Structure formats: structure tokens, C-alpha cells
Coordinates of C-alpha atoms in Angstrom, one line a residue:
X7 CA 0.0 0.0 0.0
X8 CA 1.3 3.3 -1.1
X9 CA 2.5 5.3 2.1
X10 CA 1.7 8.9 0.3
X11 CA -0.7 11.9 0.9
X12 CA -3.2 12.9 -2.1
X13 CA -3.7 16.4 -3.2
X14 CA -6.9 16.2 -1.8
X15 CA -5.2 16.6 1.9
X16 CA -3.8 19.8 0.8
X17 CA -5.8 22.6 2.3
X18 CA -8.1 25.4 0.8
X19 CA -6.8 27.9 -0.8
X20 CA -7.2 32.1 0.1
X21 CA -6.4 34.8 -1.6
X22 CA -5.7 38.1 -1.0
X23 CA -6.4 41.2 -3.9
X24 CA -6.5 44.6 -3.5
X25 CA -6.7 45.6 -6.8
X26 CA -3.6 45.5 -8.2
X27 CA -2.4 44.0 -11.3
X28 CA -0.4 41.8 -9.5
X29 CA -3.3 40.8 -7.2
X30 CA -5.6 39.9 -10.3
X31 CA -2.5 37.2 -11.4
X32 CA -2.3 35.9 -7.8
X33 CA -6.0 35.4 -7.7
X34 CA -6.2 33.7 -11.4
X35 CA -2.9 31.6 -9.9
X36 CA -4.5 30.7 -6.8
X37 CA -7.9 29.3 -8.7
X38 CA -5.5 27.2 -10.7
X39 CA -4.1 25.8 -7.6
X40 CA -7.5 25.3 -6.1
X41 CA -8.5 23.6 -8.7
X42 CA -5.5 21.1 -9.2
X43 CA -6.2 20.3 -5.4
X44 CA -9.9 20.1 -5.5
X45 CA -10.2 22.3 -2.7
X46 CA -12.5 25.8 -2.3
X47 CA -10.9 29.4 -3.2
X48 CA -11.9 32.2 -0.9
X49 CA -11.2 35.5 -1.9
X50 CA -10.4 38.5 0.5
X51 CA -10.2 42.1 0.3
X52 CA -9.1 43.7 3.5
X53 CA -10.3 46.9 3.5
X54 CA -8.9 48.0 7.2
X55 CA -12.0 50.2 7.8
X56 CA -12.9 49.7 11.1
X57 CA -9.1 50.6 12.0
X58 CA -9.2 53.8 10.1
X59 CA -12.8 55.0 11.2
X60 CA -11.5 57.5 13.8
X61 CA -9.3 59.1 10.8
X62 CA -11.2 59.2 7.4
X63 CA -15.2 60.6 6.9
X64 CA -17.4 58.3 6.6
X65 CA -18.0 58.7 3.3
X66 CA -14.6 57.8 2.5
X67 CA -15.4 54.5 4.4
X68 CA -18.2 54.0 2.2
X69 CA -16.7 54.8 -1.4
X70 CA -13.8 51.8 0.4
X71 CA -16.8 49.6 1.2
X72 CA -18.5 49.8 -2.5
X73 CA -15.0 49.8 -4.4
X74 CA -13.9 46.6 -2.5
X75 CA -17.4 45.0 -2.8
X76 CA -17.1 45.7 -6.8
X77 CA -13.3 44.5 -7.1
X78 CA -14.3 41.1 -5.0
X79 CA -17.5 40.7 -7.9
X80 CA -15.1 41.5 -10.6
X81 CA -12.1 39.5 -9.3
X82 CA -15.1 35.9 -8.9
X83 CA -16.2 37.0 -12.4
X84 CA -12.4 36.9 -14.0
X85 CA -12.0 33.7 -12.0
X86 CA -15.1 31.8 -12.9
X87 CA -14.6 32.6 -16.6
X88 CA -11.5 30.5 -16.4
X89 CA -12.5 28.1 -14.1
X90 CA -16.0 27.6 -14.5
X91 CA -16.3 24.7 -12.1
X92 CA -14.5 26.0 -8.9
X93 CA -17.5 28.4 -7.6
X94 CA -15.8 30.7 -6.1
X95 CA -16.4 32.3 -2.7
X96 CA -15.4 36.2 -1.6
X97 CA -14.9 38.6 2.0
X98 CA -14.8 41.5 2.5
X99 CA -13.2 42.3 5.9
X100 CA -13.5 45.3 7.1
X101 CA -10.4 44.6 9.6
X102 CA -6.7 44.2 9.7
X103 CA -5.6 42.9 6.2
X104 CA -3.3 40.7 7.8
X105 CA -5.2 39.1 10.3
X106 CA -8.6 38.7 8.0
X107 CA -6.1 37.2 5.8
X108 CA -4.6 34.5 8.9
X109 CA -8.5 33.8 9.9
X110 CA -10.0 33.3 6.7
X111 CA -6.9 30.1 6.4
X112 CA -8.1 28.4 9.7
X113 CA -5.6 25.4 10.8
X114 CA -4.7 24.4 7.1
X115 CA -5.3 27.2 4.5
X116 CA -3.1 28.3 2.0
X117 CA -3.2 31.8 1.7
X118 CA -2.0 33.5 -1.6
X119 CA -0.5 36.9 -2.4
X120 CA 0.7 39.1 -5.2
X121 CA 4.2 40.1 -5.4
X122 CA 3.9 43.8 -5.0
X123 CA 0.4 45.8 -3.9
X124 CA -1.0 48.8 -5.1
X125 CA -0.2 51.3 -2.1
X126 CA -2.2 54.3 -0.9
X127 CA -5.4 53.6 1.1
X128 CA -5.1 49.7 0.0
X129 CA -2.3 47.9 1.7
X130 CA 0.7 47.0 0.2
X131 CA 0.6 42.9 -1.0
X132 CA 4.4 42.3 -0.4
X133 CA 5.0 45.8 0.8
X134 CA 3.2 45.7 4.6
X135 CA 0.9 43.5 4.4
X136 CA 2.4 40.3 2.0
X137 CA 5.8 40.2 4.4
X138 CA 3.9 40.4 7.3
X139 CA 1.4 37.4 6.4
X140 CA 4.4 35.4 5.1
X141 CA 6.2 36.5 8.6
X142 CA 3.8 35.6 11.0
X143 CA 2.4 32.5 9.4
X144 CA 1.5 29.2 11.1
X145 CA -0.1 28.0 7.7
X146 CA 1.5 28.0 4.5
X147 CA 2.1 31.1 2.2
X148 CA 2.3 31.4 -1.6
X149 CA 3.6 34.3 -2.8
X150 CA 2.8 35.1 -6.7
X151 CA 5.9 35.9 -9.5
X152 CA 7.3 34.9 -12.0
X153 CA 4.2 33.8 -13.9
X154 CA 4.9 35.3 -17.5
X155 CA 7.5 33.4 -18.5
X156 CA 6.0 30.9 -20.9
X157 CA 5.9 27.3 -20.8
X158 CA 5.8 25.3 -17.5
X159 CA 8.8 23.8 -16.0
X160 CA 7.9 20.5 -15.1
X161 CA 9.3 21.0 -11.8
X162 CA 9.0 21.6 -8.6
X163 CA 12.0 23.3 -6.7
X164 CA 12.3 22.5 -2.8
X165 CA 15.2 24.0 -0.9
X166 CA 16.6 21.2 1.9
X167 CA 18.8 22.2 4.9
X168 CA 18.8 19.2 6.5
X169 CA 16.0 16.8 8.0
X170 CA 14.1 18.9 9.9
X171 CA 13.1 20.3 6.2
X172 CA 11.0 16.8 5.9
X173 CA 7.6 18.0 6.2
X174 CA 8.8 20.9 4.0
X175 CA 9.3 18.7 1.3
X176 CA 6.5 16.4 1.5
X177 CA 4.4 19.5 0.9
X178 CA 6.2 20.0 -2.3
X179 CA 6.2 16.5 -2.9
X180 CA 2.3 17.0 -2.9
X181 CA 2.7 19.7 -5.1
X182 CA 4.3 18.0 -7.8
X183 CA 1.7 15.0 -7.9
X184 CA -0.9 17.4 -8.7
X185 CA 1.1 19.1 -11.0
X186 CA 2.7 15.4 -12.7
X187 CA 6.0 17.4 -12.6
X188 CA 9.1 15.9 -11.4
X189 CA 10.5 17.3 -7.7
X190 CA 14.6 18.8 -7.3
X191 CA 15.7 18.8 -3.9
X192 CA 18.7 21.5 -3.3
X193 CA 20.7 21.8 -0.8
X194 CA 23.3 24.9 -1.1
X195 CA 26.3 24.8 1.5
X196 CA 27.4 28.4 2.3
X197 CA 30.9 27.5 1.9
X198 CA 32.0 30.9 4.2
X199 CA 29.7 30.2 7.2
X200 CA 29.8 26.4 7.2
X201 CA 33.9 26.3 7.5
X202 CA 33.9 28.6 10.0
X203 CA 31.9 27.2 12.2
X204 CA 32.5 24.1 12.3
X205 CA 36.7 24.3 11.3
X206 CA 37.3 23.3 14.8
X207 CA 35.6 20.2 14.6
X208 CA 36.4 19.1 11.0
X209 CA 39.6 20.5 9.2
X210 CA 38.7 18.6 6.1
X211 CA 36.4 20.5 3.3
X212 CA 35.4 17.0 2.0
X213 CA 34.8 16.0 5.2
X214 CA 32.1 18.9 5.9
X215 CA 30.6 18.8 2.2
X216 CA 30.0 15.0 2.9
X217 CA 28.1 15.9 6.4
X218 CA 25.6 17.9 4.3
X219 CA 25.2 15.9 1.7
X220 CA 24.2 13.3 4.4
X221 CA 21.8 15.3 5.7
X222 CA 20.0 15.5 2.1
X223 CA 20.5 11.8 1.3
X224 CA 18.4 11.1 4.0
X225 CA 15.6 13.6 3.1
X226 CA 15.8 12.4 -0.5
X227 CA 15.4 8.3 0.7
X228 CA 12.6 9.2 2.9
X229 CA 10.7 10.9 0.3
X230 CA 11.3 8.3 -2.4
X231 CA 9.8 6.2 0.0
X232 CA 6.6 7.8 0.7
X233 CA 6.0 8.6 -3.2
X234 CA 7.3 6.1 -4.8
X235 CA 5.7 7.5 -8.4
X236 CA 7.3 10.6 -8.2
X237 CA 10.6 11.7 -9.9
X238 CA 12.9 13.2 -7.2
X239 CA 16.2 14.5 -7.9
X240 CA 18.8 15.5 -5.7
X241 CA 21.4 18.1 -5.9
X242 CA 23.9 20.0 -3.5
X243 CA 25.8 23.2 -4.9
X244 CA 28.5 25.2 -3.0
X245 CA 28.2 28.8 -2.9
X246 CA 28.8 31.7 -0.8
X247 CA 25.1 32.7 -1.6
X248 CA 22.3 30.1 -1.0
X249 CA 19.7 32.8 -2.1
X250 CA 21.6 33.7 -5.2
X251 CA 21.8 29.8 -6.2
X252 CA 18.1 29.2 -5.6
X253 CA 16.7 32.1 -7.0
X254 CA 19.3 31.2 -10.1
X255 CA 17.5 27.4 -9.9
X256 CA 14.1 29.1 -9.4
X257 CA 14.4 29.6 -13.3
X258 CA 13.8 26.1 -14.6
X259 CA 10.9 25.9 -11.6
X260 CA 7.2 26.1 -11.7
X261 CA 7.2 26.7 -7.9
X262 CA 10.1 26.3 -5.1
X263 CA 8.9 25.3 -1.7
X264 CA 11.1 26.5 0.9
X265 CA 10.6 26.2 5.1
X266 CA 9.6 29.6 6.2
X267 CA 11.8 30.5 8.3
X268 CA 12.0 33.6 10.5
X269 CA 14.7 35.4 12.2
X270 CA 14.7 37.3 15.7
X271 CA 13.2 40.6 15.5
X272 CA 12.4 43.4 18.4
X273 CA 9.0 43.6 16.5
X274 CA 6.8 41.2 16.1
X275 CA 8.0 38.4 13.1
X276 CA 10.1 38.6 10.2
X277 CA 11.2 36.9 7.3
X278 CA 15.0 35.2 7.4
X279 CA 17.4 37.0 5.0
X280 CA 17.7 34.1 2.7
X281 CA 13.5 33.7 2.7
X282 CA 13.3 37.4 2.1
X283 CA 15.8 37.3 -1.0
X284 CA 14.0 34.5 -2.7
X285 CA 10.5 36.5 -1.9
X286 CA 11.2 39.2 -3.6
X287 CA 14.0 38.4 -6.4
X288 CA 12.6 34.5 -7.2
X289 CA 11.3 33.6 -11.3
X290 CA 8.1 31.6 -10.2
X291 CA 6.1 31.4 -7.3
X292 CA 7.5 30.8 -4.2
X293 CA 5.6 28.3 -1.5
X294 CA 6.8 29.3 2.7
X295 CA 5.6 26.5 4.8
X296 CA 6.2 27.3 8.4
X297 CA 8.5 26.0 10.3
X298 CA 10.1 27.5 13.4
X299 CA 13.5 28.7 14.5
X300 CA 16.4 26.5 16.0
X301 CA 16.8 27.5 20.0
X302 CA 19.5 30.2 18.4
X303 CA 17.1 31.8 16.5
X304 CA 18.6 31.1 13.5
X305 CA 17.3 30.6 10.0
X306 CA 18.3 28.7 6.6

């Protein structure tokens, strides 16, 4: 009996718009995806008005109120035309963007963004409101680029620092049944901050590069296991950039799956550096699922 988990298992799917052009691809993306898992798409504008009621007129409120009403009917319109079938559903939340955007997900939503927002009265996608869903996260985040280049891939891209990246990449495993694509598994060693911190404890270079390459051996057996009809491919590079050679391998990708990681901050959340980089300069869409930081607080 196959030991695998079916698309079906992957959770609904919500998206964010706030009119933007980038926000119209994400939502026509994100019905794609819903549809390929068989699972509802939700729509969401988060209009912020209860939070901004002290400091605009009410009519102001109410011109927000009909615009985000019409962009929601417009935005199910543009998305049933493609997708006849899927049926689906809008909000409009008159609350915290972010937060309308975490509720709407529940326990196992996927919640969808564009790569860059329109500004102004309506939040920022990836400017405010996009890094801070991706940030504070305890469900997984898509967010939406990289979608006009042409032809698909074939693949799925998951970046792998060592096991505890498993669950990581069964969810692109997932991915790539649904798409019939074949899954990569990279693992980059950061040839400058692996040496020296572990010099001490290994003076051999092979030695260390062999350590790693463990590490995604193991990931890569374990997953061949659990799917045993899927294509997986392993690599591991040497750089002094993991971002720089993932967003490079994010070119030959229909979507790269990477643990969301998130580094210390006085402030609330925030995105890792690496995660950041491959947010903002990735070629295709770009999948977070959460995961938390080590006991240092450090991220891949």
C-alpha cells in the first residue's frame, strides 16, 4: 500500500487582492491551484476600515466599502470565466488585512499573495501586508511571480537544509503530484559560514561537504519512499550565496517550496534574509511553509 498523501489533503486555498495587477495574477494563480487540489478558493479584500474610522469621513469609508465590494465581484467574475467549475467564494473584511487574511486560512489554508500591492489607502501585497502574512504565518504562504514566463517547468524546486526540512518537502512533494511534474531537492552549503563554524571540529572541506550531503541523502530516501511514483532529484551546490543559487534554480521551476523560516526581531515576526531574498528576487512562485527557528534563532 502506497504510504503517500493525495492532493486532496492539501488545504483550501485564500487569496488576497486589493486591486492591483499583480493581485488579479495571484487570484487567477491561486484558482489554478485550487483547482488542481480540489479544494474551495476564498477570496479576500481587507479593506482595514474599522481601523481607520477614527481618521477618514465616513463617506470615505463608504466609497472603500462599494469599491472593495465591486473589485471582489469582478475578481469571482475573472476567475469563474477560467475556471467555470471551482465556484468561487469572496470577504470582504472590514479589519486588519493581515489578520482577515490568517483567519480566513483556519488550521490548514493556504493563503495566496501578489508580489507587489498597489499602495495608498489599499495595503501594500508584499510591501506591509504580503511580508507580514508570510512573517507571522502558522499555515502555508504562496507568494505570486514569476508567472509570464512561458511554458511550464515541469518541476518543482524544494530547498533542503537538512532533515528537519521533511515535512517541507512532503508539501512540495504534494505539489508536484498534482502538477505530474518531477520534484529537485537542493541543498546549497554556504561555503564561508559552514567552515567557519564548524573548522574546529572538522579540518577537512570533504569531510564537511560529505556531512551535508548526508543530511540531504536522508531527506531524499525518505521521500522516495513515501511517493514512490514521483521523480525526485537531488542536488547540493556550494556557494557563498544560498539565495543567489536558488533564485538562479528558481528559473527552470514552476514553484520552489522552501521552510519559512524567520529570524529574531524586536518587533513582532520577520522573514530570514535568505527567505526574504528569494521572496522578492525569485522567477516563479514561491511556496513558505512554516517552520520554526532552532533554540538560536537562526534561519536557513
Amino acid at each position: 500500500m502506497r504510504n503517500t498523501v493525495s492532493g486532496s489533503e492539501l488545504g483550501s486555498v485564500i487569496v488576497g487582492v486589493d486591486g492591483s495587477e499583480p493581485a488579479r495574477q495571484a487570484a487567477l494563480w491561486a484558482a489554478a491551484e485550487a483547482e488542481r487540489r480540489g479544494r474551495p478558493l476564498h477570496i479576500v479584500y481587507g479593506a482595514d476600515t474599522d481601523g481607520r474610522a477614527l481618521y477618514v469621513s465616513a463617506e470615505t469609508i463608504e466609497r472603500v466599502r462599494v469599491a472593495g465590494r465591486e473589485l471582489l465581484d469582478e475578481t469571482a467574475a475573472a476567475v469563474n470565466e477560467q475556471h467555470p467549475g471551482l465556484g468561487a467564494t469572496t470577504e470582504f473584511s472590514r479589519g486588519d488585512p493581515v489578520a482577515g487574511l490568517h483567519r480566513a486560512a483556519g488550521l490548514r489554508g493556504t493563503i495566496v499573495v501578489g508580489n507587489r500591492g498597489l499602495g495608498g489607502f489599499n495595503s501594500l501585497m508584499l510591501g506591509s501586508v504580503g511580508l507580514k502574512v508570510a512573517a507571522g504565518a502558522k499555515t502555508p504562504v504562496i507568494i505570486v511571480r514569476g508567472t509570464d514566463g512561458g511554458a511550464e517547468s515541469g518541476t518543482v524546486l524544494a530547498g533542503v537544509r537538512d532533515e528537519h526540512d521533511l515535512d517541507c518537502v512532503r508539501h512540495a512533494a504534494r505539489e508536484a503530484e498534482l502538477r505530474k511534474a518531477e520534484l529537485r531537492l537542493l541543498h546549497v552549503w554556504n561555503v564561508l559560514q559552514s567552515v567557519g563554524s564548524v573548522v574546529t571540529m572538522m579540518d577537512d572541506v570533504t569531510e564537511i561537504a560529505d556531512e551535508y550531503v548526508r543530511h540531504l541523502t536522508a531527506v531524499t530516501e525518505q521521500i522516495r519512499q513515501e511517493f514512490p511514483d514521483l521523480t525526485v532529484r537531488a542536488d547540493a551546490e556550494k556557494s557563498v550565496s544560498v539565495a543567489g543559487v536558488l533564485v538562479d534554480a528558481s528559473r527552470h521551476a514552476d514553484l520552489l517550496v522552501m521552510g519559512g523560516r524567520r529570524a529574531s526581531a524586536y518587533l513582532g515576526p520577520t522573514l530570514g534574509r535568505h527567505t526574504h531574498s528569494l521572496v522578492h528576487h525569485s522567477h516563479c512562485p514561491v511556496l513558505l511553509v512554516p517552520r520554526h527557528t532552532d533554540k538560536n534563532g537562526d534561519e536557513s
